[in-house]
Amino acid sequence: MMKKGQMSSMFKYIFGFIVGSMFLLFFIGFAYYYMGFAGDVGSAELVTVLDDDLTAFSVSQSAEKTLDYNMDFDLTISEARIMSGGQTKTTDKALYSEMFLEGEVLDVATKQLSIPFAIMNLFYLDDNSILYVFVYDDEDVYDDISVPGMLDPIAVAEDELNLDDLSLVQNQYSKIRFVFLTSNSHESEISSKFANYDILEVSSSLEDYSYGTVSYEDEDVVYLGYPMLIGAIMAENAEAYSYNFDIVLSKLSVVSGVYYEKSKLLSARLPECEYSGIKTALNNFKASLSSVESASVFYSKVENLDELNKNLGGECPEVY
């Protein structure tokens, strides 16, 4: 028969084992909870830090850099929102990229948009998963666009395009995006040789292609200046581009209003100067932003504003 002291010792061992197991389960559960919580904090930091980095980056009129946060990132960019791991950062920036970005480093570029006065910086994000192929008739047009070097694009004359060679490297990318700065006579051949691809066609009534139209598979969009053309080229689709287009027009409307008020002030203070022309032009320009359907018409309004502004000077200060 087991003695009372022995029973007491065994009970202590059993009790200790049970309590120890409970503590172990508690700490394991706490550790898993903390790991999940830490992941959320990391995601929150990523979306916020990225937005802050882009803000700091916007002091440059044109620049590129590689962001390395010492972690694998998995981002979603949609409608002025930066998302990762369930965390969302809403921004007022125009962001052009694929909807989903992932990898170890993120390439970013920025360009200031002026139409005709400085409006805002546009931002471009890339994870190097897409191969961009520019096809042109006039190499000067491609050079004028100043495509960010981070894209590491292929640029080739239309009569030198070799789709067989390109098809050999398609498995290295999630997609190949063809950008035709000329007429496209290769669509059927492209569809037969490539599994994942996009075709964008750029058209313009201007020789330098500074304003014009980009044709996606199912929709045409207007671009106003090279920075917006680059945005159209890098956007996920026409819908994503159009969302940013509205952001740009909203900022343009605000800035136009500021210069309109400035023209009124200058006109009142300097009645001997001729400000009536640019006052009217700025007012009409701002009103026209509610619906921009023609790049060529918009370009003529920009040129008119610039001409009226350049006619000022000396004792009659320019408006911008």
JSON list of C-alpha atoms in Angstrom, two decimals, residues 26-220:
[
{"chain": "A", "resi": 26, "resn": "PHE", "atom": "CA", "xyz": [0.00, 29.62, -22.73]},
{"chain": "A", "resi": 27, "resn": "PHE", "atom": "CA", "xyz": [3.44, 30.77, -23.85]},
{"chain": "A", "resi": 28, "resn": "ILE", "atom": "CA", "xyz": [3.17, 28.88, -27.15]},
{"chain": "A", "resi": 29, "resn": "GLY", "atom": "CA", "xyz": [-0.20, 30.51, -27.78]},
{"chain": "A", "resi": 30, "resn": "PHE", "atom": "CA", "xyz": [1.18, 33.89, -26.77]},
{"chain": "A", "resi": 31, "resn": "ALA", "atom": "CA", "xyz": [4.16, 33.43, -29.07]},
{"chain": "A", "resi": 32, "resn": "TYR", "atom": "CA", "xyz": [1.91, 32.62, -32.05]},
{"chain": "A", "resi": 33, "resn": "TYR", "atom": "CA", "xyz": [-0.27, 35.62, -31.18]},
{"chain": "A", "resi": 34, "resn": "TYR", "atom": "CA", "xyz": [2.77, 37.86, -30.93]},
{"chain": "A", "resi": 35, "resn": "MET", "atom": "CA", "xyz": [4.18, 36.59, -34.24]},
{"chain": "A", "resi": 36, "resn": "GLY", "atom": "CA", "xyz": [0.91, 37.43, -35.94]},
{"chain": "A", "resi": 37, "resn": "PHE", "atom": "CA", "xyz": [0.78, 40.80, -34.23]},
{"chain": "A", "resi": 38, "resn": "ALA", "atom": "CA", "xyz": [4.37, 41.55, -35.18]},
{"chain": "A", "resi": 39, "resn": "GLY", "atom": "CA", "xyz": [3.56, 40.69, -38.80]},
{"chain": "A", "resi": 40, "resn": "ASP", "atom": "CA", "xyz": [0.70, 43.18, -38.78]},
{"chain": "A", "resi": 41, "resn": "VAL", "atom": "CA", "xyz": [2.95, 45.87, -37.35]},
{"chain": "A", "resi": 42, "resn": "GLY", "atom": "CA", "xyz": [5.54, 45.14, -40.05]},
{"chain": "A", "resi": 43, "resn": "SER", "atom": "CA", "xyz": [2.91, 45.49, -42.76]},
{"chain": "A", "resi": 44, "resn": "ALA", "atom": "CA", "xyz": [1.65, 48.71, -41.26]},
{"chain": "A", "resi": 45, "resn": "GLU", "atom": "CA", "xyz": [5.18, 50.06, -41.17]},
{"chain": "A", "resi": 46, "resn": "LEU", "atom": "CA", "xyz": [5.79, 49.00, -44.77]},
{"chain": "A", "resi": 47, "resn": "VAL", "atom": "CA", "xyz": [2.80, 50.83, -46.27]},
{"chain": "A", "resi": 48, "resn": "THR", "atom": "CA", "xyz": [3.44, 53.94, -44.17]},
{"chain": "A", "resi": 49, "resn": "VAL", "atom": "CA", "xyz": [7.20, 54.02, -44.72]},
{"chain": "A", "resi": 50, "resn": "LEU", "atom": "CA", "xyz": [6.77, 53.53, -48.46]},
{"chain": "A", "resi": 51, "resn": "ASP", "atom": "CA", "xyz": [4.33, 56.44, -48.65]},
{"chain": "A", "resi": 52, "resn": "ASP", "atom": "CA", "xyz": [6.73, 58.59, -46.58]},
{"chain": "A", "resi": 53, "resn": "ASP", "atom": "CA", "xyz": [9.64, 57.63, -48.82]},
{"chain": "A", "resi": 54, "resn": "LEU", "atom": "CA", "xyz": [7.68, 58.67, -51.90]},
{"chain": "A", "resi": 55, "resn": "THR", "atom": "CA", "xyz": [6.80, 61.98, -50.24]},
{"chain": "A", "resi": 56, "resn": "ALA", "atom": "CA", "xyz": [10.48, 62.67, -49.52]},
{"chain": "A", "resi": 57, "resn": "PHE", "atom": "CA", "xyz": [11.32, 61.56, -53.05]},
{"chain": "A", "resi": 58, "resn": "SER", "atom": "CA", "xyz": [9.01, 64.16, -54.56]},
{"chain": "A", "resi": 59, "resn": "VAL", "atom": "CA", "xyz": [11.51, 66.98, -53.95]},
{"chain": "A", "resi": 60, "resn": "SER", "atom": "CA", "xyz": [13.13, 65.79, -57.19]},
{"chain": "A", "resi": 61, "resn": "GLN", "atom": "CA", "xyz": [11.73, 66.84, -60.54]},
{"chain": "A", "resi": 62, "resn": "SER", "atom": "CA", "xyz": [12.98, 63.59, -62.06]},
{"chain": "A", "resi": 63, "resn": "ALA", "atom": "CA", "xyz": [14.71, 60.78, -60.21]},
{"chain": "A", "resi": 64, "resn": "GLU", "atom": "CA", "xyz": [14.93, 57.03, -59.67]},
{"chain": "A", "resi": 65, "resn": "LYS", "atom": "CA", "xyz": [15.94, 54.88, -56.72]},
{"chain": "A", "resi": 66, "resn": "THR", "atom": "CA", "xyz": [15.76, 51.35, -55.38]},
{"chain": "A", "resi": 67, "resn": "LEU", "atom": "CA", "xyz": [14.04, 50.78, -52.04]},
{"chain": "A", "resi": 68, "resn": "ASP", "atom": "CA", "xyz": [15.27, 47.87, -49.93]},
{"chain": "A", "resi": 69, "resn": "TYR", "atom": "CA", "xyz": [13.44, 47.28, -46.64]},
{"chain": "A", "resi": 70, "resn": "ASN", "atom": "CA", "xyz": [15.38, 44.10, -45.80]},
{"chain": "A", "resi": 71, "resn": "MET", "atom": "CA", "xyz": [12.26, 42.01, -46.18]},
{"chain": "A", "resi": 72, "resn": "ASP", "atom": "CA", "xyz": [10.23, 40.31, -48.86]},
{"chain": "A", "resi": 73, "resn": "PHE", "atom": "CA", "xyz": [7.36, 42.60, -49.75]},
{"chain": "A", "resi": 74, "resn": "ASP", "atom": "CA", "xyz": [3.91, 41.81, -51.10]},
{"chain": "A", "resi": 75, "resn": "LEU", "atom": "CA", "xyz": [2.08, 44.98, -52.08]},
{"chain": "A", "resi": 76, "resn": "THR", "atom": "CA", "xyz": [-1.23, 45.83, -53.69]},
{"chain": "A", "resi": 77, "resn": "ILE", "atom": "CA", "xyz": [-1.54, 49.25, -55.33]},
{"chain": "A", "resi": 78, "resn": "SER", "atom": "CA", "xyz": [-5.07, 50.33, -56.18]},
{"chain": "A", "resi": 79, "resn": "GLU", "atom": "CA", "xyz": [-6.98, 53.62, -56.31]},
{"chain": "A", "resi": 80, "resn": "ALA", "atom": "CA", "xyz": [-4.47, 55.69, -54.32]},
{"chain": "A", "resi": 81, "resn": "ARG", "atom": "CA", "xyz": [-4.13, 52.96, -51.70]},
{"chain": "A", "resi": 82, "resn": "ILE", "atom": "CA", "xyz": [-1.00, 51.06, -50.70]},
{"chain": "A", "resi": 83, "resn": "MET", "atom": "CA", "xyz": [-1.91, 47.71, -49.13]},
{"chain": "A", "resi": 84, "resn": "SER", "atom": "CA", "xyz": [0.07, 44.91, -47.53]},
{"chain": "A", "resi": 85, "resn": "GLY", "atom": "CA", "xyz": [-0.79, 42.19, -45.02]},
{"chain": "A", "resi": 86, "resn": "GLY", "atom": "CA", "xyz": [-4.26, 43.57, -44.35]},
{"chain": "A", "resi": 87, "resn": "GLN", "atom": "CA", "xyz": [-2.91, 47.07, -43.72]},
{"chain": "A", "resi": 88, "resn": "THR", "atom": "CA", "xyz": [-3.89, 50.02, -45.94]},
{"chain": "A", "resi": 89, "resn": "LYS", "atom": "CA", "xyz": [-2.38, 53.46, -46.42]},
{"chain": "A", "resi": 90, "resn": "THR", "atom": "CA", "xyz": [-4.46, 55.93, -48.41]},
{"chain": "A", "resi": 91, "resn": "THR", "atom": "CA", "xyz": [-2.41, 58.51, -50.26]},
{"chain": "A", "resi": 92, "resn": "ASP", "atom": "CA", "xyz": [-3.07, 61.58, -52.37]},
{"chain": "A", "resi": 93, "resn": "LYS", "atom": "CA", "xyz": [-0.38, 60.57, -54.87]},
{"chain": "A", "resi": 94, "resn": "ALA", "atom": "CA", "xyz": [-0.80, 59.36, -58.43]},
{"chain": "A", "resi": 95, "resn": "LEU", "atom": "CA", "xyz": [0.81, 55.90, -58.35]},
{"chain": "A", "resi": 96, "resn": "TYR", "atom": "CA", "xyz": [1.41, 53.96, -61.57]},
{"chain": "A", "resi": 97, "resn": "SER", "atom": "CA", "xyz": [2.26, 50.27, -61.39]},
{"chain": "A", "resi": 98, "resn": "GLU", "atom": "CA", "xyz": [0.88, 46.80, -61.69]},
{"chain": "A", "resi": 99, "resn": "MET", "atom": "CA", "xyz": [-1.79, 46.10, -59.07]},
{"chain": "A", "resi": 100, "resn": "PHE", "atom": "CA", "xyz": [0.31, 43.41, -57.36]},
{"chain": "A", "resi": 101, "resn": "LEU", "atom": "CA", "xyz": [4.00, 43.89, -56.61]},
{"chain": "A", "resi": 102, "resn": "GLU", "atom": "CA", "xyz": [6.28, 41.48, -54.80]},
{"chain": "A", "resi": 103, "resn": "GLY", "atom": "CA", "xyz": [9.95, 40.78, -54.29]},
{"chain": "A", "resi": 104, "resn": "GLU", "atom": "CA", "xyz": [12.96, 41.84, -52.24]},
{"chain": "A", "resi": 105, "resn": "VAL", "atom": "CA", "xyz": [13.55, 45.33, -53.66]},
{"chain": "A", "resi": 106, "resn": "LEU", "atom": "CA", "xyz": [11.21, 47.90, -55.18]},
{"chain": "A", "resi": 107, "resn": "ASP", "atom": "CA", "xyz": [12.28, 50.27, -57.93]},
{"chain": "A", "resi": 108, "resn": "VAL", "atom": "CA", "xyz": [10.61, 53.68, -57.87]},
{"chain": "A", "resi": 109, "resn": "ALA", "atom": "CA", "xyz": [10.82, 56.74, -60.10]},
{"chain": "A", "resi": 110, "resn": "THR", "atom": "CA", "xyz": [9.21, 60.16, -60.08]},
{"chain": "A", "resi": 111, "resn": "LYS", "atom": "CA", "xyz": [8.67, 62.89, -62.63]},
{"chain": "A", "resi": 112, "resn": "GLN", "atom": "CA", "xyz": [7.20, 66.35, -62.17]},
{"chain": "A", "resi": 113, "resn": "LEU", "atom": "CA", "xyz": [4.15, 67.05, -64.29]},
{"chain": "A", "resi": 114, "resn": "SER", "atom": "CA", "xyz": [3.81, 70.56, -65.74]},
{"chain": "A", "resi": 115, "resn": "ILE", "atom": "CA", "xyz": [0.78, 71.37, -67.91]},
{"chain": "A", "resi": 116, "resn": "PRO", "atom": "CA", "xyz": [1.79, 74.15, -68.41]},
{"chain": "A", "resi": 117, "resn": "PHE", "atom": "CA", "xyz": [2.80, 75.05, -64.84]},
{"chain": "A", "resi": 118, "resn": "ALA", "atom": "CA", "xyz": [4.10, 72.60, -62.26]},
{"chain": "A", "resi": 119, "resn": "ILE", "atom": "CA", "xyz": [1.21, 70.54, -60.84]},
{"chain": "A", "resi": 120, "resn": "MET", "atom": "CA", "xyz": [2.52, 67.56, -58.92]},
{"chain": "A", "resi": 121, "resn": "ASN", "atom": "CA", "xyz": [4.94, 64.65, -59.06]},
{"chain": "A", "resi": 122, "resn": "LEU", "atom": "CA", "xyz": [3.84, 61.35, -60.55]},
{"chain": "A", "resi": 123, "resn": "PHE", "atom": "CA", "xyz": [5.25, 58.12, -59.11]},
{"chain": "A", "resi": 124, "resn": "TYR", "atom": "CA", "xyz": [6.12, 54.86, -60.84]},
{"chain": "A", "resi": 125, "resn": "LEU", "atom": "CA", "xyz": [6.70, 51.56, -59.00]},
{"chain": "A", "resi": 126, "resn": "ASP", "atom": "CA", "xyz": [8.18, 48.40, -60.49]},
{"chain": "A", "resi": 127, "resn": "ASP", "atom": "CA", "xyz": [9.21, 44.95, -59.21]},
{"chain": "A", "resi": 128, "resn": "ASN", "atom": "CA", "xyz": [11.00, 43.93, -62.45]},
{"chain": "A", "resi": 129, "resn": "SER", "atom": "CA", "xyz": [8.43, 41.26, -63.27]},
{"chain": "A", "resi": 130, "resn": "ILE", "atom": "CA", "xyz": [7.44, 42.77, -66.64]},
{"chain": "A", "resi": 131, "resn": "LEU", "atom": "CA", "xyz": [9.57, 43.14, -69.75]},
{"chain": "A", "resi": 132, "resn": "TYR", "atom": "CA", "xyz": [8.75, 46.38, -71.59]},
{"chain": "A", "resi": 133, "resn": "VAL", "atom": "CA", "xyz": [9.32, 46.38, -75.34]},
{"chain": "A", "resi": 134, "resn": "PHE", "atom": "CA", "xyz": [9.04, 49.73, -77.14]},
{"chain": "A", "resi": 135, "resn": "VAL", "atom": "CA", "xyz": [8.59, 49.64, -80.90]},
{"chain": "A", "resi": 136, "resn": "TYR", "atom": "CA", "xyz": [9.09, 52.86, -82.85]},
{"chain": "A", "resi": 137, "resn": "ASP", "atom": "CA", "xyz": [9.48, 54.39, -86.29]},
{"chain": "A", "resi": 138, "resn": "ASP", "atom": "CA", "xyz": [11.28, 57.45, -84.98]},
{"chain": "A", "resi": 139, "resn": "GLU", "atom": "CA", "xyz": [13.89, 56.83, -82.29]},
{"chain": "A", "resi": 140, "resn": "ASP", "atom": "CA", "xyz": [13.79, 60.50, -81.28]},
{"chain": "A", "resi": 141, "resn": "VAL", "atom": "CA", "xyz": [10.20, 60.07, -80.11]},
{"chain": "A", "resi": 142, "resn": "TYR", "atom": "CA", "xyz": [11.24, 57.21, -77.83]},
{"chain": "A", "resi": 143, "resn": "ASP", "atom": "CA", "xyz": [14.20, 59.23, -76.49]},
{"chain": "A", "resi": 144, "resn": "ASP", "atom": "CA", "xyz": [12.00, 62.26, -75.78]},
{"chain": "A", "resi": 145, "resn": "ILE", "atom": "CA", "xyz": [9.68, 60.22, -73.58]},
{"chain": "A", "resi": 146, "resn": "SER", "atom": "CA", "xyz": [12.60, 59.52, -71.22]},
{"chain": "A", "resi": 147, "resn": "VAL", "atom": "CA", "xyz": [11.40, 56.12, -70.03]},
{"chain": "A", "resi": 148, "resn": "PRO", "atom": "CA", "xyz": [12.75, 55.35, -66.51]},
{"chain": "A", "resi": 149, "resn": "GLY", "atom": "CA", "xyz": [15.91, 53.28, -66.75]},
{"chain": "A", "resi": 150, "resn": "MET", "atom": "CA", "xyz": [14.71, 51.07, -63.89]},
{"chain": "A", "resi": 151, "resn": "LEU", "atom": "CA", "xyz": [12.37, 49.35, -66.35]},
{"chain": "A", "resi": 152, "resn": "ASP", "atom": "CA", "xyz": [15.38, 48.14, -68.32]},
{"chain": "A", "resi": 153, "resn": "PRO", "atom": "CA", "xyz": [13.28, 48.32, -71.48]},
{"chain": "A", "resi": 154, "resn": "ILE", "atom": "CA", "xyz": [14.01, 46.99, -74.93]},
{"chain": "A", "resi": 155, "resn": "ALA", "atom": "CA", "xyz": [13.59, 49.67, -77.61]},
{"chain": "A", "resi": 156, "resn": "VAL", "atom": "CA", "xyz": [13.65, 48.61, -81.23]},
{"chain": "A", "resi": 157, "resn": "ALA", "atom": "CA", "xyz": [12.73, 49.99, -84.64]},
{"chain": "A", "resi": 158, "resn": "GLU", "atom": "CA", "xyz": [9.56, 48.46, -86.07]},
{"chain": "A", "resi": 159, "resn": "ASP", "atom": "CA", "xyz": [11.41, 46.90, -89.03]},
{"chain": "A", "resi": 160, "resn": "GLU", "atom": "CA", "xyz": [13.96, 45.28, -86.68]},
{"chain": "A", "resi": 161, "resn": "LEU", "atom": "CA", "xyz": [11.51, 43.70, -84.22]},
{"chain": "A", "resi": 162, "resn": "ASN", "atom": "CA", "xyz": [12.46, 40.03, -83.73]},
{"chain": "A", "resi": 163, "resn": "LEU", "atom": "CA", "xyz": [9.66, 38.23, -81.91]},
{"chain": "A", "resi": 164, "resn": "ASP", "atom": "CA", "xyz": [11.42, 34.87, -82.07]},
{"chain": "A", "resi": 165, "resn": "ASP", "atom": "CA", "xyz": [14.30, 36.17, -79.95]},
{"chain": "A", "resi": 166, "resn": "LEU", "atom": "CA", "xyz": [11.91, 37.78, -77.48]},
{"chain": "A", "resi": 167, "resn": "SER", "atom": "CA", "xyz": [9.89, 34.60, -77.12]},
{"chain": "A", "resi": 168, "resn": "LEU", "atom": "CA", "xyz": [13.00, 32.85, -75.79]},
{"chain": "A", "resi": 169, "resn": "VAL", "atom": "CA", "xyz": [13.10, 35.07, -72.69]},
{"chain": "A", "resi": 170, "resn": "GLN", "atom": "CA", "xyz": [9.38, 35.29, -71.93]},
{"chain": "A", "resi": 171, "resn": "ASN", "atom": "CA", "xyz": [9.59, 32.67, -69.17]},
{"chain": "A", "resi": 172, "resn": "GLN", "atom": "CA", "xyz": [11.83, 35.02, -67.19]},
{"chain": "A", "resi": 173, "resn": "TYR", "atom": "CA", "xyz": [8.94, 37.47, -66.76]},
{"chain": "A", "resi": 174, "resn": "SER", "atom": "CA", "xyz": [5.34, 37.36, -65.63]},
{"chain": "A", "resi": 175, "resn": "LYS", "atom": "CA", "xyz": [4.37, 39.27, -68.75]},
{"chain": "A", "resi": 176, "resn": "ILE", "atom": "CA", "xyz": [5.75, 41.11, -71.77]},
{"chain": "A", "resi": 177, "resn": "ARG", "atom": "CA", "xyz": [4.25, 44.50, -72.50]},
{"chain": "A", "resi": 178, "resn": "PHE", "atom": "CA", "xyz": [4.60, 45.75, -76.08]},
{"chain": "A", "resi": 179, "resn": "VAL", "atom": "CA", "xyz": [4.33, 49.52, -76.51]},
{"chain": "A", "resi": 180, "resn": "PHE", "atom": "CA", "xyz": [3.91, 50.58, -80.13]},
{"chain": "A", "resi": 181, "resn": "LEU", "atom": "CA", "xyz": [4.89, 54.17, -80.90]},
{"chain": "A", "resi": 182, "resn": "THR", "atom": "CA", "xyz": [3.88, 53.39, -84.45]},
{"chain": "A", "resi": 183, "resn": "SER", "atom": "CA", "xyz": [1.25, 51.30, -86.17]},
{"chain": "A", "resi": 184, "resn": "ASN", "atom": "CA", "xyz": [1.07, 47.69, -85.01]},
{"chain": "A", "resi": 185, "resn": "SER", "atom": "CA", "xyz": [1.19, 45.05, -87.73]},
{"chain": "A", "resi": 186, "resn": "HIS", "atom": "CA", "xyz": [2.38, 42.24, -85.44]},
{"chain": "A", "resi": 187, "resn": "GLU", "atom": "CA", "xyz": [-0.68, 41.45, -83.32]},
{"chain": "A", "resi": 188, "resn": "SER", "atom": "CA", "xyz": [-1.43, 38.01, -84.75]},
{"chain": "A", "resi": 189, "resn": "GLU", "atom": "CA", "xyz": [2.22, 36.99, -84.57]},
{"chain": "A", "resi": 190, "resn": "ILE", "atom": "CA", "xyz": [2.51, 38.19, -80.98]},
{"chain": "A", "resi": 191, "resn": "SER", "atom": "CA", "xyz": [-0.59, 36.26, -79.94]},
{"chain": "A", "resi": 192, "resn": "SER", "atom": "CA", "xyz": [0.83, 33.08, -81.46]},
{"chain": "A", "resi": 193, "resn": "LYS", "atom": "CA", "xyz": [4.26, 33.34, -79.79]},
{"chain": "A", "resi": 194, "resn": "PHE", "atom": "CA", "xyz": [3.52, 34.72, -76.31]},
{"chain": "A", "resi": 195, "resn": "ALA", "atom": "CA", "xyz": [1.38, 33.32, -73.52]},
{"chain": "A", "resi": 196, "resn": "ASN", "atom": "CA", "xyz": [1.23, 36.42, -71.30]},
{"chain": "A", "resi": 197, "resn": "TYR", "atom": "CA", "xyz": [1.42, 39.80, -72.97]},
{"chain": "A", "resi": 198, "resn": "ASP", "atom": "CA", "xyz": [-0.12, 43.25, -73.29]},
{"chain": "A", "resi": 199, "resn": "ILE", "atom": "CA", "xyz": [-0.19, 45.46, -76.36]},
{"chain": "A", "resi": 200, "resn": "LEU", "atom": "CA", "xyz": [-0.45, 49.23, -75.97]},
{"chain": "A", "resi": 201, "resn": "GLU", "atom": "CA", "xyz": [-0.65, 51.51, -78.99]},
{"chain": "A", "resi": 202, "resn": "VAL", "atom": "CA", "xyz": [0.32, 55.16, -78.66]},
{"chain": "A", "resi": 203, "resn": "SER", "atom": "CA", "xyz": [-0.99, 57.70, -81.17]},
{"chain": "A", "resi": 204, "resn": "SER", "atom": "CA", "xyz": [-0.63, 61.46, -81.42]},
{"chain": "A", "resi": 205, "resn": "SER", "atom": "CA", "xyz": [-1.35, 64.30, -83.81]},
{"chain": "A", "resi": 206, "resn": "LEU", "atom": "CA", "xyz": [1.88, 65.94, -82.60]},
{"chain": "A", "resi": 207, "resn": "GLU", "atom": "CA", "xyz": [5.22, 65.08, -84.13]},
{"chain": "A", "resi": 208, "resn": "ASP", "atom": "CA", "xyz": [6.89, 64.70, -80.74]},
{"chain": "A", "resi": 209, "resn": "TYR", "atom": "CA", "xyz": [4.04, 62.61, -79.23]},
{"chain": "A", "resi": 210, "resn": "SER", "atom": "CA", "xyz": [3.98, 64.86, -76.13]},
{"chain": "A", "resi": 211, "resn": "TYR", "atom": "CA", "xyz": [0.15, 64.73, -75.97]},
{"chain": "A", "resi": 212, "resn": "GLY", "atom": "CA", "xyz": [-1.97, 61.95, -77.37]},
{"chain": "A", "resi": 213, "resn": "THR", "atom": "CA", "xyz": [-3.88, 58.73, -76.82]},
{"chain": "A", "resi": 214, "resn": "VAL", "atom": "CA", "xyz": [-2.97, 55.29, -75.50]},
{"chain": "A", "resi": 215, "resn": "SER", "atom": "CA", "xyz": [-5.06, 52.36, -76.68]},
{"chain": "A", "resi": 216, "resn": "TYR", "atom": "CA", "xyz": [-5.45, 49.43, -74.28]},
{"chain": "A", "resi": 217, "resn": "GLU", "atom": "CA", "xyz": [-7.16, 46.22, -75.29]},
{"chain": "A", "resi": 218, "resn": "ASP", "atom": "CA", "xyz": [-10.62, 47.54, -74.48]},
{"chain": "A", "resi": 219, "resn": "GLU", "atom": "CA", "xyz": [-10.33, 51.31, -74.02]},
{"chain": "A", "resi": 220, "resn": "ASP", "atom": "CA", "xyz": [-8.55, 54.45, -75.18]}
]
